[in-house]
């Protein structure tokens, strides 16, 4: 008995005491802000006791999974600049609460940004109305929404959806610290910094200076851009810009910089380069690879200092413009302009439609091949028509290395739209009202394309009637593309131009299989 008791005592001495039970972590809180009737002495964690000011809402470091909701029908003045990061399983979100359809309004009142996400990640913004006015300025950088990383490393997961940004009167600053509507900026000089998994969707950007939606980076140096900023290249990855409407921007509409594998689709840009002294385009990239632009509509670019809808610019490699619609741009449809000392190669422009674009400022045209040369640029299966006088159809000021194949080029304007391009290659294109076809085209078609509307005013007007000289006169391109802008299967042999269906009746405006509207 004595030995048994001693053994029990010994075991008790060497067996650790059971740890006390740990309390379960509190669930993520929802925080409420009512800038009209709230009170900053409130806890702010229920809609009956909301906070009142952006300063108080910005003072907290938020935890993963938490939400910050602003009351509908109210206006908050200042900057919402929260701290804290979410996790992949529990991002932090800011949005709206309350009844009614109006989104809560955040007015920056001349601050650097109305909404500033600074060195944080795993954030989502939705259902907000954002502006940033303040006194007129030529020196102040202002933004509606600015997501900024400085010497941060890679920031992950940022989503902006169903947000309206308007009336941002920032100065005409582009890089590396821009003004504009919805901006993502990777900055710093010590720690290579960039973004991964960025989505801007279902949002509007109206009357902003200078960029509508854009990315920028001080980490852009690589062999394709040897004089780029920073000491290395950190591309933005997982970037999607989709289903947005951008209108009345002082400078660029949508510009993607320092990206790899980005997608810009189903966006509308209507009115850009309205107030900038710089060079701007509707939808384009800089120092970016494998970007795909599709199903976008770009119109009413102002001025002839660029102002074209689409642009293959410096350091663009493997980018594709397809199924886009461009019209009524003073700067034209397409710019091919590689930066000095940079590499732009293997870019493709296919299955797009340009109606009534123009550029009357030499050496530009509806299509402009200028600046430094690119490598293996392919422009094919597009339809370019204009009723605008005084413009060249395609113009260059020295560079070559662009091949135009299976395109329809038509002018209905008095005097036509001549080619001012003796250097680039042409093959199996249709020319009408443009003067002499380029001499390099050994298989030109110069007969009437017989559009379904004699003078096209929109994309469905460029479909081809059964008597069209463009039907089955193209040369096959082995690119794996199976449908045209209208949703028709690619003909074999193909038609010349963007329309690949069978001959259609005059005035036909059918949607094919609906690919364009998908």
Coordinates of C-alpha atoms in Angstrom, one line a residue:
X1 CA 0.0 0.0 0.0
X2 CA 2.8 2.4 0.9
X3 CA 4.6 1.7 -2.4
X4 CA 1.4 2.3 -4.3
X5 CA 0.8 5.6 -2.6
X6 CA 4.4 6.7 -3.3
X7 CA 4.0 5.8 -7.0
X8 CA 0.8 7.9 -7.3
X9 CA 2.5 10.9 -5.8
X10 CA 5.5 10.5 -8.1
X11 CA 3.2 10.3 -11.2
X12 CA 1.4 13.4 -10.0
X13 CA 4.7 15.3 -9.8
X14 CA 5.8 14.4 -13.3
X15 CA 2.5 14.8 -15.1
X16 CA 1.9 18.4 -16.2
X17 CA -1.3 20.1 -15.0
X18 CA -4.0 20.2 -17.6
X19 CA -4.0 23.6 -19.4
X20 CA -7.0 25.8 -18.7
X21 CA -9.5 26.0 -21.6
X22 CA -8.8 28.8 -24.1
X23 CA -11.7 31.2 -24.8
X24 CA -12.9 31.1 -28.4
X25 CA -11.9 34.2 -30.3
X26 CA -14.6 36.8 -30.8
X27 CA -16.3 36.6 -34.2
X28 CA -15.4 39.3 -36.7
X29 CA -17.3 42.5 -35.9
X30 CA -19.3 44.7 -38.2
X31 CA -18.7 48.4 -37.7
X32 CA -21.3 51.1 -38.7
X33 CA -20.7 54.7 -39.7
X34 CA -23.4 57.3 -40.0
X35 CA -21.8 60.7 -40.8
X36 CA -25.1 62.5 -40.2
X37 CA -26.5 61.1 -37.0
X38 CA -23.7 58.9 -35.5
X39 CA -21.5 59.6 -32.5
X40 CA -17.8 58.9 -32.1
X41 CA -18.3 57.9 -28.5
X42 CA -20.4 55.0 -29.6
X43 CA -18.9 51.5 -29.9
X44 CA -20.1 51.5 -33.5
X45 CA -20.7 47.8 -33.6
X46 CA -24.5 47.9 -34.2
X47 CA -26.5 50.1 -36.5
X48 CA -28.4 51.8 -33.6
X49 CA -25.1 53.1 -32.3
X50 CA -22.9 54.1 -35.3
X51 CA -19.7 56.1 -35.4
X52 CA -19.9 59.6 -37.0
X53 CA -16.6 60.5 -38.6
X54 CA -14.1 59.1 -41.1
X55 CA -11.3 60.0 -38.7
X56 CA -12.8 57.7 -36.0
X57 CA -13.5 54.9 -38.6
X58 CA -9.9 55.2 -39.8
X59 CA -8.3 55.1 -36.3
X60 CA -9.1 51.4 -35.8
X61 CA -6.9 48.5 -36.9
X62 CA -9.4 46.1 -38.4
X63 CA -9.2 42.3 -38.0
X64 CA -9.7 39.6 -40.7
X65 CA -13.3 39.2 -41.6
X66 CA -14.5 42.5 -40.2
X67 CA -16.8 44.9 -42.1
X68 CA -17.1 48.6 -42.1
X69 CA -20.5 49.8 -43.4
X70 CA -21.5 53.4 -44.2
X71 CA -25.1 54.4 -44.0
X72 CA -26.9 54.9 -47.3
X73 CA -28.1 58.5 -48.0
X74 CA -25.3 60.1 -46.0
X75 CA -22.1 62.0 -46.9
X76 CA -18.8 61.7 -45.1
X77 CA -16.1 64.3 -45.7
X78 CA -12.4 63.6 -45.5
X79 CA -10.4 60.4 -46.0
X80 CA -11.3 56.9 -45.1
X81 CA -7.8 55.4 -44.4
X82 CA -8.3 52.2 -42.4
X83 CA -5.5 50.0 -41.0
X84 CA -5.2 46.2 -40.7
X85 CA -5.2 43.4 -43.3
X86 CA -7.5 40.5 -43.9
X87 CA -6.5 36.9 -44.7
X88 CA -7.3 34.8 -47.8
X89 CA -10.1 33.1 -45.9
X90 CA -11.4 36.3 -44.3
X91 CA -10.8 39.6 -46.2
X92 CA -11.9 42.9 -44.7
X93 CA -14.8 44.7 -46.5
X94 CA -16.1 48.2 -46.6
X95 CA -19.6 48.9 -48.0
X96 CA -23.1 50.1 -47.3
X97 CA -26.0 49.5 -44.9
X98 CA -29.5 50.9 -44.5
X99 CA -32.5 51.2 -46.8
X100 CA -32.7 53.0 -50.1
X101 CA -30.8 52.6 -53.3
X102 CA -28.4 55.5 -52.9
X103 CA -24.8 54.6 -52.0
X104 CA -23.1 56.3 -49.1
X105 CA -21.0 59.2 -50.3
X106 CA -17.4 59.8 -49.3
X107 CA -16.1 63.2 -50.4
X108 CA -12.3 63.7 -50.1
X109 CA -12.5 67.5 -50.1
X110 CA -9.1 67.9 -51.8
X111 CA -7.2 65.2 -49.8
X112 CA -4.7 62.8 -51.4
X113 CA -7.5 60.3 -51.7
X114 CA -11.1 59.9 -50.5
X115 CA -10.5 56.2 -49.8
X116 CA -6.9 55.3 -49.1
X117 CA -5.7 51.7 -48.6
X118 CA -2.1 52.2 -47.6
X119 CA 0.2 49.2 -47.0
X120 CA -2.7 46.8 -46.3
X121 CA -4.0 43.7 -48.1
X122 CA -7.0 41.4 -48.4
X123 CA -9.5 44.2 -48.8
X124 CA -12.8 44.6 -50.6
X125 CA -14.7 47.8 -51.4
X126 CA -18.2 47.8 -52.7
X127 CA -21.4 49.9 -53.0
X128 CA -19.7 53.3 -52.3
X129 CA -20.0 56.7 -54.0
X130 CA -16.7 58.5 -54.0
X131 CA -15.6 62.0 -55.0
X132 CA -12.7 64.3 -54.3
X133 CA -13.1 67.9 -55.3
X134 CA -11.4 70.6 -53.3
X135 CA -10.0 73.8 -54.8
X136 CA -8.9 73.8 -58.4
X137 CA -5.3 72.8 -58.7
X138 CA -2.3 72.3 -61.0
X139 CA -0.1 70.9 -58.3
X140 CA -2.1 68.5 -56.0
X141 CA -2.3 64.8 -56.7
X142 CA -5.8 63.6 -55.9
X143 CA -7.6 60.3 -56.2
X144 CA -11.0 58.9 -55.6
X145 CA -9.8 55.4 -54.5
X146 CA -6.0 54.9 -54.1
X147 CA -4.5 51.6 -53.1
X148 CA -0.9 52.2 -52.4
X149 CA 1.9 49.8 -51.4
X150 CA 5.3 51.2 -50.4
X151 CA 8.3 48.8 -49.8
X152 CA 5.6 46.3 -48.8
X153 CA 6.5 43.2 -50.8
X154 CA 3.5 41.6 -52.6
X155 CA 0.1 42.6 -51.5
X156 CA -2.7 40.1 -52.2
X157 CA -6.4 40.4 -53.0
X158 CA -8.0 43.7 -53.6
X159 CA -11.5 44.0 -55.0
X160 CA -13.4 47.1 -56.0
X161 CA -16.9 46.4 -57.2
X162 CA -20.1 48.4 -57.8
X163 CA -18.4 51.7 -56.8
X164 CA -19.1 55.1 -58.4
X165 CA -16.2 57.5 -58.5
X166 CA -16.7 61.0 -59.9
X167 CA -15.6 64.6 -59.8
X168 CA -11.9 64.1 -58.9
X169 CA -10.1 67.4 -59.9
X170 CA -6.5 66.3 -59.4
X171 CA -3.6 67.8 -61.3
X172 CA -2.3 66.3 -64.5
X173 CA 0.1 63.8 -62.9
X174 CA 0.5 60.4 -64.4
X175 CA 3.6 58.5 -63.0
X176 CA 4.8 57.4 -60.6
X177 CA 2.3 59.0 -58.2
X178 CA -0.8 59.7 -60.3
X179 CA -4.1 61.5 -60.0
X180 CA -7.4 59.8 -61.0
X181 CA -10.4 57.7 -60.2
X182 CA -9.4 54.2 -59.1
X183 CA -5.7 53.7 -58.8
X184 CA -3.3 51.0 -57.7
X185 CA 0.3 52.3 -57.1
X186 CA 3.3 50.1 -56.2
X187 CA 6.0 52.4 -54.8
X188 CA 9.2 52.5 -52.8
X189 CA 12.9 51.8 -53.5
X190 CA 14.0 49.3 -50.8
X191 CA 11.7 46.2 -51.0
X192 CA 10.4 45.0 -54.3
X193 CA 6.7 45.6 -54.3
X194 CA 3.7 44.7 -56.3
X195 CA 0.1 43.5 -56.4
X196 CA -1.5 40.1 -56.9
X197 CA -5.2 39.3 -57.4
X198 CA -6.7 42.7 -58.2
X199 CA -10.3 43.1 -59.5
X200 CA -12.1 46.3 -60.5
X201 CA -15.6 45.4 -61.7
X202 CA -19.1 46.8 -62.2
X203 CA -18.0 50.3 -61.3
X204 CA -18.3 53.8 -62.9
X205 CA -15.6 56.5 -63.1
X206 CA -16.8 59.9 -64.4
X207 CA -15.2 63.3 -64.7
X208 CA -11.9 62.7 -63.1
X209 CA -8.4 64.1 -63.7
X210 CA -6.4 62.5 -65.0
X211 CA -6.7 58.7 -65.2
X212 CA -9.9 56.8 -65.0
X213 CA -8.7 53.4 -63.8
X214 CA -5.0 52.7 -63.7
X215 CA -2.0 50.9 -62.2
X216 CA 1.5 52.2 -61.8
X217 CA 4.8 51.0 -60.3
X218 CA 8.3 52.2 -59.5
X219 CA 9.4 48.5 -59.9
X220 CA 9.6 48.4 -63.7
X221 CA 13.2 47.6 -64.7
X222 CA 13.8 44.5 -66.8
X223 CA 15.5 43.6 -70.1
X224 CA 12.5 44.8 -72.1
X225 CA 12.7 48.1 -70.2
X226 CA 16.3 48.5 -69.2
X227 CA 15.9 52.2 -68.2
X228 CA 12.7 51.5 -66.2
X229 CA 12.2 52.7 -62.7
X230 CA 13.6 50.7 -59.7
X231 CA 16.1 48.0 -59.5
X232 CA 14.0 45.0 -60.6
X233 CA 10.7 44.1 -62.2
X234 CA 7.7 43.2 -60.1
X235 CA 4.6 42.7 -62.3
X236 CA 1.1 43.0 -61.1
X237 CA -0.5 39.6 -61.5
X238 CA -4.1 38.4 -61.4
X239 CA -5.4 41.8 -62.6
X240 CA -9.0 41.9 -63.9
X241 CA -10.7 45.1 -65.0
X242 CA -14.2 44.2 -66.2
X243 CA -17.7 45.6 -66.8
X244 CA -16.8 49.1 -65.9
X245 CA -17.9 52.4 -67.4
X246 CA -15.4 55.2 -67.7
X247 CA -16.4 58.6 -69.0
X248 CA -14.9 62.2 -69.2
X249 CA -11.4 61.6 -68.0
X250 CA -8.8 64.3 -68.2
X251 CA -6.2 61.8 -69.5
X252 CA -6.2 58.0 -70.0
X253 CA -9.3 56.0 -69.8
X254 CA -8.0 52.7 -68.5
X255 CA -4.2 52.1 -68.4
X256 CA -2.4 49.0 -67.3
X257 CA 1.2 49.3 -66.3
X258 CA 3.7 46.7 -65.0
X259 CA 1.3 43.8 -65.4
X260 CA 1.6 40.2 -66.6
X261 CA -1.5 38.3 -67.6
X262 CA -4.0 41.0 -67.1
X263 CA -7.5 41.0 -68.5
X264 CA -9.6 44.0 -69.5
X265 CA -13.0 43.1 -70.8
X266 CA -16.6 44.4 -71.2
X267 CA -15.5 47.9 -70.3
X268 CA -16.9 51.1 -71.9
X269 CA -14.6 54.2 -72.2
X270 CA -16.6 57.2 -73.5
X271 CA -14.6 60.5 -73.6
X272 CA -11.0 60.7 -72.6
X273 CA -7.9 63.0 -72.9
X274 CA -10.3 65.8 -72.3
X275 CA -8.1 68.1 -70.2
X276 CA -4.5 66.7 -70.2
X277 CA -1.4 68.2 -71.8
X278 CA 0.1 64.7 -72.0
X279 CA -0.2 61.7 -74.3
X280 CA -3.2 59.6 -73.5
X281 CA -5.2 56.7 -75.0
X282 CA -8.5 55.0 -74.2
X283 CA -7.4 51.5 -73.2
X284 CA -3.7 50.5 -73.3
X285 CA -0.7 49.1 -71.4
X286 CA 2.8 50.1 -70.7
X287 CA 5.7 47.6 -69.8
X288 CA 3.2 44.8 -69.6
X289 CA 3.0 41.3 -71.0
X290 CA 0.2 38.9 -72.0
X291 CA -2.6 41.4 -71.5
X292 CA -5.9 40.6 -73.2
X293 CA -8.4 43.3 -74.1
X294 CA -11.7 42.1 -75.3
X295 CA -15.3 43.1 -75.7
X296 CA -14.6 46.7 -74.9
X297 CA -16.1 49.9 -76.5
X298 CA -13.9 53.0 -76.7
X299 CA -15.2 56.3 -78.1
X300 CA -14.9 60.1 -78.2
X301 CA -11.2 60.5 -77.4
X302 CA -10.3 64.2 -77.7
X303 CA -7.3 65.7 -79.4
X304 CA -4.7 64.3 -81.7
X305 CA -1.8 64.1 -79.3
X306 CA -2.4 60.4 -79.1
X307 CA -6.1 60.1 -78.2
X308 CA -6.5 56.8 -80.0
X309 CA -8.7 54.1 -78.7
X310 CA -6.1 51.4 -78.3
X311 CA -2.3 51.4 -78.1
X312 CA 0.6 48.9 -78.3
X313 CA 3.2 50.9 -76.5
X314 CA 6.6 50.4 -74.9
X315 CA 7.5 47.1 -73.3
X316 CA 4.3 45.3 -74.5
X317 CA 4.8 41.7 -75.3
X318 CA 2.3 39.0 -76.3
X319 CA -0.7 41.4 -75.8
X320 CA -3.9 40.8 -77.7
X321 CA -6.7 43.2 -78.6
X322 CA -9.7 41.3 -79.9
X323 CA -13.5 41.8 -80.2
X324 CA -13.4 45.5 -79.4
X325 CA -15.4 48.3 -80.9
X326 CA -13.9 51.8 -81.5
X327 CA -15.7 54.8 -82.8
X328 CA -15.6 58.6 -83.1
X329 CA -12.1 59.1 -81.7
X330 CA -10.2 62.2 -82.8
X331 CA -6.9 60.3 -82.3
X332 CA -7.9 57.2 -84.3
X333 CA -8.3 53.5 -83.7
X334 CA -4.8 52.1 -83.0
X335 CA -1.3 53.3 -82.1
X336 CA 1.8 51.2 -82.4
X337 CA 4.5 53.0 -80.6
X338 CA 7.4 51.2 -78.9
X339 CA 9.4 53.3 -76.4
X340 CA 13.1 54.1 -77.1
X341 CA 15.3 51.2 -76.0
X342 CA 12.4 49.0 -75.1
X343 CA 11.2 45.7 -76.5
X344 CA 7.6 45.2 -77.8
X345 CA 7.1 42.0 -79.6
X346 CA 4.5 39.4 -80.7
X347 CA 1.4 41.6 -80.2
X348 CA -1.9 40.9 -82.0
X349 CA -4.8 43.1 -83.0
X350 CA -7.6 41.0 -84.4
X351 CA -11.4 40.9 -84.9
X352 CA -12.0 44.5 -84.0
X353 CA -14.3 47.1 -85.6
X354 CA -13.5 50.8 -86.0
X355 CA -16.2 53.2 -87.2
X356 CA -15.6 56.9 -88.0
X357 CA -12.4 57.2 -86.1
X358 CA -9.9 59.8 -87.5
X359 CA -6.6 61.5 -86.9
X360 CA -5.8 64.5 -89.0
X361 CA -2.4 65.3 -87.5
X362 CA 0.6 63.9 -89.4
X363 CA 2.3 61.5 -89.0
X364 CA -0.8 60.0 -87.4
X365 CA -3.8 58.3 -89.0
X366 CA -6.6 56.1 -88.0
X367 CA -3.9 53.5 -87.5
X368 CA -0.5 55.1 -86.5
X369 CA 2.8 53.3 -86.6
X370 CA 5.3 55.7 -85.0
X371 CA 8.0 55.9 -82.3
X372 CA 10.4 53.0 -82.1
X373 CA 9.9 49.7 -84.1
X374 CA 8.1 46.7 -82.6
X375 CA 8.7 43.1 -83.5
X376 CA 6.2 40.8 -85.2
X377 CA 3.1 43.0 -84.7
X378 CA 0.1 41.3 -86.4
X379 CA -3.0 43.3 -87.3
X380 CA -5.6 41.1 -89.0
X381 CA -9.3 40.3 -89.5
X382 CA -10.4 43.9 -88.5
X383 CA -12.8 46.2 -90.2
X384 CA -11.9 49.9 -90.3
X385 CA -14.4 52.3 -91.9
X386 CA -14.7 56.1 -91.7
X387 CA -16.7 58.9 -93.0
X388 CA -14.3 61.5 -91.7
X389 CA -12.3 63.6 -94.2
X390 CA -8.7 64.7 -93.9
X391 CA -7.3 61.6 -92.2
X392 CA -4.9 59.0 -93.3
X393 CA -6.0 55.4 -93.0
X394 CA -2.6 54.1 -91.9
X395 CA 0.4 56.3 -91.4
X396 CA 4.0 55.8 -90.2
X397 CA 7.0 58.0 -89.5
X398 CA 9.7 55.3 -90.0
X399 CA 9.1 52.1 -88.0
X400 CA 8.0 48.9 -89.7
X401 CA 7.6 45.3 -88.6
X402 CA 3.8 45.4 -88.6
X403 CA 1.8 43.0 -90.9
X404 CA -1.7 44.0 -91.9
X405 CA -3.6 40.9 -93.2
X406 CA -7.3 40.3 -94.0
X407 CA -8.5 43.7 -93.0
X408 CA -11.2 45.9 -94.6
X409 CA -10.2 49.5 -95.0
X410 CA -13.0 51.7 -96.3
X411 CA -13.5 55.5 -96.5
X412 CA -16.7 57.1 -97.6
X413 CA -15.4 60.7 -97.1
X414 CA -14.7 63.1 -99.9
X415 CA -11.0 62.7 -100.8
X416 CA -10.9 59.3 -99.1
X417 CA -8.4 58.2 -96.4
X418 CA -5.1 57.4 -98.1
X419 CA -2.3 55.3 -96.9
X420 CA 0.9 57.1 -95.8
X421 CA 2.8 53.9 -95.0
X422 CA 5.4 52.6 -97.4
X423 CA 7.2 50.5 -94.8
X424 CA 4.9 47.9 -93.3
X425 CA 3.7 44.7 -94.9
X426 CA 0.2 44.1 -96.3
X427 CA -1.5 41.0 -97.5
X428 CA -5.1 40.1 -98.6
X429 CA -6.7 43.3 -97.5
X430 CA -9.7 45.0 -99.0
X431 CA -9.4 48.7 -99.9
X432 CA -12.1 51.1 -100.9
X433 CA -12.0 54.9 -101.1
X434 CA -8.4 55.0 -99.8
X435 CA -6.5 55.8 -103.0
X436 CA -3.9 53.4 -104.1
X437 CA -3.5 50.2 -102.2
X438 CA 0.0 49.7 -100.5
X439 CA 2.3 48.2 -103.1
X440 CA 3.5 45.5 -100.7
X441 CA 0.0 43.9 -100.9
X442 CA 0.3 41.3 -103.6
X443 CA -3.3 40.1 -103.3
X444 CA -5.4 43.3 -102.7
X445 CA -9.2 43.4 -103.2
X446 CA -10.4 46.8 -104.3
X447 CA -14.1 46.0 -105.0
X448 CA -17.1 47.1 -103.0
X449 CA -17.3 45.3 -99.6
X450 CA -21.1 45.6 -99.8
X451 CA -21.8 46.3 -96.2
X452 CA -25.4 45.9 -95.0
X453 CA -25.5 49.7 -94.6
X454 CA -24.0 51.7 -97.4
X455 CA -22.4 54.2 -95.0
X456 CA -21.8 52.3 -91.7
X457 CA -22.7 54.1 -88.5
X458 CA -22.3 51.3 -86.1
X459 CA -20.7 47.8 -85.7
X460 CA -23.7 45.8 -87.1
X461 CA -23.6 48.0 -90.3
X462 CA -20.3 46.4 -91.4
X463 CA -21.7 42.9 -91.9
X464 CA -21.4 41.7 -95.5
X465 CA -24.1 41.2 -98.1
X466 CA -24.1 38.1 -100.3
X467 CA -22.5 40.1 -103.2
X468 CA -19.6 41.3 -101.0
X469 CA -16.1 41.0 -102.6
X470 CA -14.7 40.2 -99.1
X471 CA -16.5 36.9 -98.7
X472 CA -14.1 34.0 -98.6
X473 CA -11.3 36.1 -100.0
X474 CA -9.0 36.1 -96.9
X475 CA -6.1 33.9 -96.1
X476 CA -6.3 31.5 -93.1
X477 CA -4.5 32.5 -89.8
X478 CA -3.7 29.6 -87.5
X479 CA -4.3 31.3 -84.2
X480 CA -6.9 29.0 -82.6
X481 CA -9.7 31.6 -82.8
X482 CA -13.0 30.1 -83.8
X483 CA -15.5 33.0 -83.6
X484 CA -15.8 36.5 -84.9
X485 CA -17.0 39.7 -83.2
X486 CA -20.6 38.8 -84.0
X487 CA -20.3 35.2 -82.7
X488 CA -20.2 33.6 -86.2
X489 CA -17.8 30.7 -86.8
X490 CA -14.7 31.7 -88.7
X491 CA -15.3 30.9 -92.4
X492 CA -12.9 28.7 -94.3
X493 CA -11.4 30.2 -96.2
X494 CA -12.1 33.3 -94.1
X495 CA -13.8 36.5 -95.1
X496 CA -11.7 39.7 -95.2
X497 CA -12.5 41.8 -92.2
X498 CA -14.2 41.4 -88.8
X499 CA -17.4 39.8 -90.2
X500 CA -17.0 36.1 -90.8
X501 CA -20.6 35.0 -91.3
X502 CA -22.5 34.3 -94.5
X503 CA -23.9 37.1 -96.7
X504 CA -26.6 39.0 -94.8
X505 CA -29.5 41.0 -96.0
X506 CA -29.3 44.8 -96.2
X507 CA -30.1 46.4 -92.8
X508 CA -29.5 43.1 -91.0
X509 CA -28.5 43.7 -87.4
X510 CA -28.6 40.1 -86.0
X511 CA -26.4 39.1 -83.1
X512 CA -25.1 35.8 -84.5
X513 CA -24.5 33.5 -81.5
X514 CA -24.3 36.5 -79.1
X515 CA -20.5 36.3 -78.5
X516 CA -20.2 40.1 -78.4
X517 CA -23.0 40.4 -75.8
X518 CA -21.9 37.6 -73.6

